XYZ file of C-alpha atoms in Angstrom:
246
model
C 145.812 99.199 -86.845
C 144.040 96.581 -84.414
C 142.208 93.752 -85.890
C 138.841 92.334 -84.757
C 139.016 89.779 -81.884
C 137.994 87.199 -84.338
C 140.754 87.593 -86.710
C 143.375 88.075 -83.725
C 142.526 84.765 -82.616
C 143.800 83.072 -85.795
C 147.279 84.552 -85.053
C 147.380 83.269 -81.068
C 150.727 81.216 -81.261
C 151.926 81.949 -84.549
C 153.758 85.068 -83.834
C 152.203 87.133 -86.752
C 151.084 90.797 -87.445
C 147.686 92.351 -87.445
C 147.779 95.537 -89.506
C 151.191 97.639 -88.374
C 153.162 97.983 -91.496
C 156.447 97.123 -89.470
C 154.858 94.009 -88.238
C 153.668 92.316 -91.306
C 154.694 88.843 -91.722
C 153.360 85.243 -92.217
C 150.800 84.134 -89.993
C 151.547 80.172 -90.358
C 154.476 77.929 -90.340
C 155.700 76.675 -93.561
C 153.552 74.113 -95.538
C 155.226 71.285 -97.918
C 158.244 72.387 -99.825
C 158.288 73.375 -103.279
C 160.560 70.848 -104.170
C 158.207 67.971 -103.397
C 155.824 69.298 -106.385
C 156.263 69.268 -110.193
C 156.935 72.355 -111.573
C 154.266 73.956 -114.062
C 154.777 72.896 -117.772
C 153.512 76.301 -118.855
C 155.146 80.293 -118.797
C 154.512 82.101 -115.409
C 153.976 85.647 -115.763
C 155.645 88.050 -113.814
C 154.177 90.288 -111.223
C 154.284 93.858 -112.508
C 151.627 95.660 -110.571
C 149.807 95.850 -107.521
C 146.375 96.425 -109.632
C 145.002 95.326 -113.087
C 143.109 98.430 -113.980
C 141.389 101.509 -112.286
C 139.053 100.996 -109.587
C 136.600 103.355 -110.997
C 136.592 101.136 -113.947
C 136.342 98.138 -111.959
C 133.305 99.623 -109.923
C 131.575 100.582 -113.496
C 131.500 96.694 -113.948
C 130.557 95.972 -110.602
C 133.541 93.507 -110.301
C 133.559 93.409 -106.344
C 129.986 93.135 -106.223
C 129.553 90.131 -108.668
C 132.340 88.064 -107.324
C 130.778 88.666 -103.950
C 127.240 87.696 -105.123
C 128.287 84.478 -107.143
C 130.526 83.309 -104.100
C 127.571 83.933 -101.791
C 129.874 86.153 -99.430
C 128.061 87.508 -96.387
C 128.488 89.283 -93.217
C 130.291 87.489 -90.604
C 132.558 85.530 -92.961
C 136.318 85.421 -92.963
C 137.573 85.472 -96.661
C 141.251 85.335 -98.095
C 142.097 88.015 -100.749
C 144.977 85.893 -102.320
C 147.465 88.119 -104.244
C 145.613 91.338 -102.568
C 147.882 93.910 -104.344
C 146.675 97.382 -104.006
C 143.654 95.988 -102.059
C 140.568 96.600 -104.547
C 138.797 93.596 -103.080
C 140.374 93.807 -99.682
C 138.531 97.339 -99.090
C 135.066 96.209 -100.221
C 135.269 92.850 -98.543
C 135.896 94.381 -95.482
C 132.792 96.540 -95.794
C 130.785 93.599 -96.969
C 131.844 90.925 -94.040
C 131.301 93.666 -91.482
C 132.463 94.110 -88.071
C 131.676 90.165 -87.231
C 133.743 88.924 -89.967
C 137.327 89.788 -91.349
C 139.438 89.624 -94.151
C 142.946 88.474 -94.656
C 144.910 90.118 -97.130
C 147.733 87.819 -98.395
C 150.361 88.600 -100.818
C 153.914 87.716 -101.712
C 155.187 91.291 -102.279
C 156.043 92.993 -98.671
C 155.608 96.297 -100.035
C 152.211 95.994 -101.502
C 151.133 94.693 -97.793
C 152.537 97.730 -96.195
C 150.977 100.257 -98.654
C 147.562 98.431 -98.265
C 147.891 98.206 -94.112
C 148.244 102.085 -94.531
C 145.249 102.446 -97.028
C 143.200 100.558 -94.753
C 144.258 102.735 -91.688
C 143.347 105.798 -93.633
C 139.750 104.373 -94.375
C 139.580 102.839 -90.592
C 139.100 99.432 -91.601
C 139.763 97.198 -88.450
C 138.799 93.988 -89.746
C 141.729 93.315 -92.136
C 144.728 91.196 -91.137
C 147.668 90.811 -93.422
C 149.815 87.692 -94.296
C 153.136 87.538 -96.331
C 153.276 84.468 -98.062
C 155.831 82.503 -100.477
C 155.283 81.609 -104.006
C 154.685 78.042 -103.289
C 153.054 78.749 -99.868
C 150.283 81.254 -98.662
C 151.422 80.725 -94.976
C 147.553 81.081 -93.786
C 146.346 79.466 -90.478
C 144.683 76.197 -90.686
C 140.755 76.009 -91.076
C 140.841 79.968 -91.015
C 138.790 80.888 -94.442
C 135.175 80.538 -95.264
C 136.272 81.508 -98.989
C 139.349 82.498 -100.903
C 139.469 84.933 -103.903
C 142.441 84.890 -106.283
C 141.780 87.730 -108.889
C 143.777 88.339 -112.025
C 146.673 86.704 -110.190
C 146.741 82.889 -110.990
C 149.029 83.109 -113.724
C 151.729 84.785 -111.650
C 151.764 82.023 -109.219
C 155.321 80.508 -109.654
C 154.629 77.367 -108.022
C 150.862 76.694 -108.565
C 150.645 72.958 -107.569
C 152.393 73.641 -104.212
C 150.440 76.818 -103.514
C 147.047 75.220 -104.070
C 148.201 72.113 -102.119
C 149.383 74.681 -99.293
C 146.137 76.605 -99.501
C 143.780 73.715 -99.106
C 144.484 73.233 -95.066
C 143.450 77.025 -94.732
C 139.764 76.400 -96.363
C 137.243 75.310 -93.819
C 134.798 72.732 -94.590
C 132.390 73.936 -97.027
C 134.523 76.909 -98.136
C 134.590 78.171 -102.117
C 137.765 79.207 -103.945
C 137.054 81.866 -106.548
C 139.489 82.480 -109.385
C 138.911 85.366 -111.836
C 141.394 85.475 -114.748
C 141.306 86.165 -118.657
C 140.839 83.539 -121.339
C 144.369 84.109 -122.801
C 147.685 82.390 -122.322
C 149.702 82.555 -119.148
C 152.674 84.521 -120.851
C 149.822 87.250 -121.689
C 148.683 87.580 -118.107
C 145.731 85.091 -118.559
C 144.981 81.839 -117.748
C 142.949 79.602 -120.227
C 139.934 78.035 -118.251
C 140.841 74.423 -119.583
C 144.466 74.982 -118.047
C 142.856 76.199 -114.843
C 140.510 73.521 -114.658
C 143.561 70.791 -115.263
C 145.844 72.190 -112.662
C 143.157 72.680 -109.681
C 141.890 69.198 -110.339
C 145.450 67.717 -110.271
C 145.518 68.835 -106.830
C 141.943 67.377 -105.860
C 139.973 70.837 -106.117
C 136.577 70.275 -107.534
C 134.984 72.667 -110.050
C 131.461 74.299 -108.845
C 130.686 76.680 -111.419
C 132.231 79.212 -114.054
C 130.741 82.686 -114.810
C 131.553 85.205 -117.414
C 132.198 88.690 -115.658
C 131.031 91.757 -117.463
C 132.880 93.906 -119.855
C 136.833 93.195 -119.823
C 136.515 91.362 -116.112
C 137.057 87.802 -117.694
C 135.571 84.689 -115.910
C 135.372 83.812 -112.543
C 135.798 79.876 -111.555
C 134.434 78.337 -108.442
C 136.048 75.375 -106.840
C 135.622 73.470 -103.633
C 138.937 72.523 -101.998
C 139.669 68.737 -101.605
C 138.677 66.928 -98.351
C 141.499 66.376 -95.875
C 141.541 62.769 -96.482
C 141.392 63.133 -100.278
C 144.250 65.632 -101.045
C 146.770 63.974 -103.369
C 150.247 63.184 -102.005
C 152.919 65.799 -103.862
C 154.618 62.793 -105.469
C 150.991 61.682 -107.287
C 150.359 64.954 -108.780
C 151.215 65.091 -112.467
C 151.676 68.560 -114.075
C 149.185 69.421 -116.931
C 150.747 69.847 -120.477
C 148.937 70.868 -123.457
C 146.091 72.420 -121.826
C 146.369 76.190 -122.764
C 150.022 76.086 -121.908
C 151.536 78.655 -124.578
């Protein structure tokens, strides 16, 4: 699949792929190593599936529409679907941002991205780029995203402090990060909102708003990334304790 010129521009000099399954890889050089950051003081859920629920059920709740509306996503934007999995949001974002925008579908599981690349080829979605990441580093180009979404996957990030730190440079000025999860312990595939706030604040992210989604969709927490000069040094980051850490 051929990505749009805007998406291709992001990859110049980075040796990364567009949409051909065999070429899926990293879009950017490594960020700060995981060893520089504290480990999370709570369980990390295992990755068990590329999708949370049936797409028909999620559509019945208008999940993608609500996330897009609350994050004010618009045509022409570049949006990162972090932990894209089977591509529920990637497919819908591709249509929303249109031919002048692009979607970067990122995941740490390469087989998920390969399957998603084939899906977007079948659907003739030409504005999707694929990005392989590490558990501590999304490996995304600097200043590439107008927004990023992390949907029902935050509790599966093995190195959340490193991951959030290394995500920040990919976010443009004024960008928003939207995290969707359930109000339950991380061991039960959710993230208590108190814990989420603590971990993002530890890196320097600022909470903008929190919204309850329909049905069993959980919450959407919206954050703004730390300004480049205000991002804490890895050695100054303190892991959260006692904030919904069961």
